[in-house]
PDB file of C-alpha atoms in Angstrom:
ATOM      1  CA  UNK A  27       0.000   0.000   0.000  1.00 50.00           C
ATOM      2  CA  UNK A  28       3.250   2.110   0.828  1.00 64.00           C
ATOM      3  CA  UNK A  29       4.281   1.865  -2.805  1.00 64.00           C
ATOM      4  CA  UNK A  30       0.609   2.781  -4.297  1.00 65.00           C
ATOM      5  CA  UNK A  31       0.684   6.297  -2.022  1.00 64.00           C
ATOM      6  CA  UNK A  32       4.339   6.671  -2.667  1.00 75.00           C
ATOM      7  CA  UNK A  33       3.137   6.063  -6.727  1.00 71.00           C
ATOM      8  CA  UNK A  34       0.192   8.233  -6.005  1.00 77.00           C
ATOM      9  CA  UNK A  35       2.042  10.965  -4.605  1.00 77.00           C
ATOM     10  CA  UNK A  36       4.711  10.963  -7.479  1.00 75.00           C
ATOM     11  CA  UNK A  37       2.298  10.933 -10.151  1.00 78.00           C
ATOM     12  CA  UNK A  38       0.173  14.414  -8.579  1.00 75.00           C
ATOM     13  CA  UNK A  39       3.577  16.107  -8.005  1.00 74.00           C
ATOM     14  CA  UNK A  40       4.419  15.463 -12.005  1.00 71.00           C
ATOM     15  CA  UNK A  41       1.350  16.856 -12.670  1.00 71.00           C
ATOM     16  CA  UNK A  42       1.750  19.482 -10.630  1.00 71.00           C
ATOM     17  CA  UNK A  43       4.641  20.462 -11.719  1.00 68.00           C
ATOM     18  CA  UNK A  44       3.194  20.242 -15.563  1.00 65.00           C
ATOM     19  CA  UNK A  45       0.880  22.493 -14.698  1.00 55.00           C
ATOM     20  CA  UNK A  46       3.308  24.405 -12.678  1.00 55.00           C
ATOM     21  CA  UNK A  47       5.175  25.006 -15.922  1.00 55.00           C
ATOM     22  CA  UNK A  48       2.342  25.455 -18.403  1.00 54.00           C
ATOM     23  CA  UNK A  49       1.328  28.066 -16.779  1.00 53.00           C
ATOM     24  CA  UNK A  50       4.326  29.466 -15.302  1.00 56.00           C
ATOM     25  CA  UNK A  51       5.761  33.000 -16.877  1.00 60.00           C
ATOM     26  CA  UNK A  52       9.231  31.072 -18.373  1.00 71.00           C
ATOM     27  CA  UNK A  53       9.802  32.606 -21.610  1.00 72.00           C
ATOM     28  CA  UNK A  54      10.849  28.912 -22.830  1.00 78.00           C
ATOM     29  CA  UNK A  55       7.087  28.218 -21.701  1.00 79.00           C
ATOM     30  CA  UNK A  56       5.485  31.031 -23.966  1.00 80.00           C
ATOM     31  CA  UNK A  57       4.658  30.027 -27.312  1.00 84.00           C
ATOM     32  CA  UNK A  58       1.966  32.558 -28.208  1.00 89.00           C
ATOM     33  CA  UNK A  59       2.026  36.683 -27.849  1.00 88.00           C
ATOM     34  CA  UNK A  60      -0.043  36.646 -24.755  1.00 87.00           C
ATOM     35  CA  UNK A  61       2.231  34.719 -22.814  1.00 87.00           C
ATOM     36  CA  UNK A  62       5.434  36.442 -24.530  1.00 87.00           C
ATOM     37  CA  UNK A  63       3.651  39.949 -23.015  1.00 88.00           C
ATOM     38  CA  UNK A  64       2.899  37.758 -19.803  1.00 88.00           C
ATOM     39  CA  UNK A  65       6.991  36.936 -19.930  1.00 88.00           C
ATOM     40  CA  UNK A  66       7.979  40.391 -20.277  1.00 89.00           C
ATOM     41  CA  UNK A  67       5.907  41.923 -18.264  1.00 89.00           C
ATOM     42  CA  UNK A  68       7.234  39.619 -15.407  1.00 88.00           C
ATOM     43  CA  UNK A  69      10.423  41.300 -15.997  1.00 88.00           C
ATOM     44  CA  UNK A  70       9.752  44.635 -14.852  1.00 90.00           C
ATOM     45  CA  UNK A  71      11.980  46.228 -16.633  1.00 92.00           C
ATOM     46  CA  UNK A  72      12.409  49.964 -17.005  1.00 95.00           C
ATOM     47  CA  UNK A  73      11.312  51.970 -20.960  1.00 95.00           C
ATOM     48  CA  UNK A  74      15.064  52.191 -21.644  1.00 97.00           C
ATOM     49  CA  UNK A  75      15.590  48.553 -21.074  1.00 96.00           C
ATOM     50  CA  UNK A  76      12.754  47.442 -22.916  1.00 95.00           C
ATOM     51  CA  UNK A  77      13.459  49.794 -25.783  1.00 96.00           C
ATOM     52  CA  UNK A  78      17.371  48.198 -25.728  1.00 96.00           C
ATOM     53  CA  UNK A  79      15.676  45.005 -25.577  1.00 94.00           C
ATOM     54  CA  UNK A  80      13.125  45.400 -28.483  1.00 95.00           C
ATOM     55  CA  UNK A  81      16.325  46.881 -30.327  1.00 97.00           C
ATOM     56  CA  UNK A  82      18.040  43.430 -29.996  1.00 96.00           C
ATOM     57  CA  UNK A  83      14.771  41.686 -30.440  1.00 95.00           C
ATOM     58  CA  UNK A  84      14.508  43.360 -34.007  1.00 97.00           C
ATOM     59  CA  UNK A  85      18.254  42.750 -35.004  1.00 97.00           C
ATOM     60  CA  UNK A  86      18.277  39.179 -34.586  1.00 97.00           C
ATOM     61  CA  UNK A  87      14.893  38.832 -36.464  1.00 97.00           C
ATOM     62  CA  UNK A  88      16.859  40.630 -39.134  1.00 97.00           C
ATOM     63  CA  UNK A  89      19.437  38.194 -39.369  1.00 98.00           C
ATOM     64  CA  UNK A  90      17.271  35.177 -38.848  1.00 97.00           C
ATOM     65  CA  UNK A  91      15.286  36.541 -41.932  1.00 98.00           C
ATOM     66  CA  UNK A  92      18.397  37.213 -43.954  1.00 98.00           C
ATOM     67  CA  UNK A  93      19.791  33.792 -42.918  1.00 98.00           C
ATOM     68  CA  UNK A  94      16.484  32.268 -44.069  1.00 98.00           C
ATOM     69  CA  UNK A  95      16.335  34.393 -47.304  1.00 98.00           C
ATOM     70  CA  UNK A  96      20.023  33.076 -47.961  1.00 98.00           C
ATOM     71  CA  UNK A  97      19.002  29.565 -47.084  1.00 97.00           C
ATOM     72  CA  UNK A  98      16.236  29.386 -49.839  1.00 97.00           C
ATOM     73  CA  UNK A  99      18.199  31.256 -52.536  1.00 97.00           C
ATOM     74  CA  UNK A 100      20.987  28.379 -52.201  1.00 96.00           C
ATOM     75  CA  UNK A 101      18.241  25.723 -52.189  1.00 96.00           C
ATOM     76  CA  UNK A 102      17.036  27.265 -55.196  1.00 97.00           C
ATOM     77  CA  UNK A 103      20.376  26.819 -56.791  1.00 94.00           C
ATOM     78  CA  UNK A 104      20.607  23.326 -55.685  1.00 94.00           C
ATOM     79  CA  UNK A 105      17.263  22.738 -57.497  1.00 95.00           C
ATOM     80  CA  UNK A 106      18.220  24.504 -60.557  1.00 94.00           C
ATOM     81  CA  UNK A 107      21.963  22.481 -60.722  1.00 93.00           C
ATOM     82  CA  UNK A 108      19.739  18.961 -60.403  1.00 93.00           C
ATOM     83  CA  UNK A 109      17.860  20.203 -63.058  1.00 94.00           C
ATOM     84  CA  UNK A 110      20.773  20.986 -64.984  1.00 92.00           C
ATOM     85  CA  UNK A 111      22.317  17.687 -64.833  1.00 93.00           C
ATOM     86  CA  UNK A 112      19.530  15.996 -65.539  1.00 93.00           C
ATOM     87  CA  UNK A 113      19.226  18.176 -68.718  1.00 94.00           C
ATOM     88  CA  UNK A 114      22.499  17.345 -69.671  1.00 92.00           C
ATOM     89  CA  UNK A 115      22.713  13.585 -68.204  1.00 94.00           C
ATOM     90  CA  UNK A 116      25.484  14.563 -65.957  1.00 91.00           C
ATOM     91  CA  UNK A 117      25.847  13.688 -62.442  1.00 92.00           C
ATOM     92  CA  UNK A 118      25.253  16.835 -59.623  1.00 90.00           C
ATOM     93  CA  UNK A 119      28.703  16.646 -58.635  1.00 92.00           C
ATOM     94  CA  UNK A 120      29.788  16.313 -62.658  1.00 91.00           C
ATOM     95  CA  UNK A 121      27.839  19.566 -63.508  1.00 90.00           C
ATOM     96  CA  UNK A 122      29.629  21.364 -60.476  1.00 89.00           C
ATOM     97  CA  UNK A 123      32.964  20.364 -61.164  1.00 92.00           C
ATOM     98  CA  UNK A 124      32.295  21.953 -64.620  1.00 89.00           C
ATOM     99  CA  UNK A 125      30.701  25.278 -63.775  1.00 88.00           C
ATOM    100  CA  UNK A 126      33.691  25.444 -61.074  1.00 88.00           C
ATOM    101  CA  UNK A 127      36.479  24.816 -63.681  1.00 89.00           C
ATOM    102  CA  UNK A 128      34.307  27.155 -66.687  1.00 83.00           C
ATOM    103  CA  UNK A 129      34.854  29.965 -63.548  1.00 75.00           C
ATOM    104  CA  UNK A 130      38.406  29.727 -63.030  1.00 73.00           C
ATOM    105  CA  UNK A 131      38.804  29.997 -66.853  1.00 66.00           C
TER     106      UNK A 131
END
C-alpha cells in the first residue's frame, strides 16, 4: 500500500509540476504573444531597457530573416543544378565540377 501512495504521490507532483510550468511566466514556456507579453511583463523592466531590448529583439529577427532568405536562394540553386544535370545527363557533382572549372577559366 506504501508503494501505491508513494506512486500516487509521485504521479500528482508530475502533474503538478506540468501544470506548474504550463502556466508558469518562463519565456521557454510562452509560445503565443499573450504569454510572450505575460513573460515580459514579469520582468519589470524599465522603458530604456525594454526599448534596448526590443532593439536586440529586431536585429536578430533581421538576421534570422536574412539567414532564411540566404538559405532558400541556395536551395534554389541546388534545385536549378539537379535540373541541370539531368538536362544534360550529368551527375550533380559532374555539372559542379564543370561550372567550377568554366569559372576559373
Amino acid at each position: 500500500m506504501s508503494k501505491d501512495l508513494d506512486l500516487q504521490s509521485a504521479i500528482a507532483a508530475l502533474d503538478e509540476y506540468g501544470y506548474e510550468k504550463k502556466h508558469s511566466t518562463d519565456l521557454e514556456q510562452a509560445r503565443n504573444k499573450p504569454q510572450m507579453i505575460r513573460y515580459l511583463k514579469s520582468l519589470d523592466y524599465s522603458l530604456k531597457r525594454m526599448q534596448l531590448l526590443q532593439e536586440a529583439v529586431e536585429d536578430v529577427v533581421a538576421e534570422m530573416q536574412h539567414q532564411q532568405i540566404k538559405n532558400e536562394k541556395v536551395q534554389t540553386f541546388k534545385s536549378k543544378v539537379i535540373n541541370l544535370s539531368k538536362e544534360l545527363n550529368m551527375s550533380y557533382d559532374e555539372v559542379l565540377t564543370y561550372m567550377a572549372s568554366s569559372k576559373a577559366k
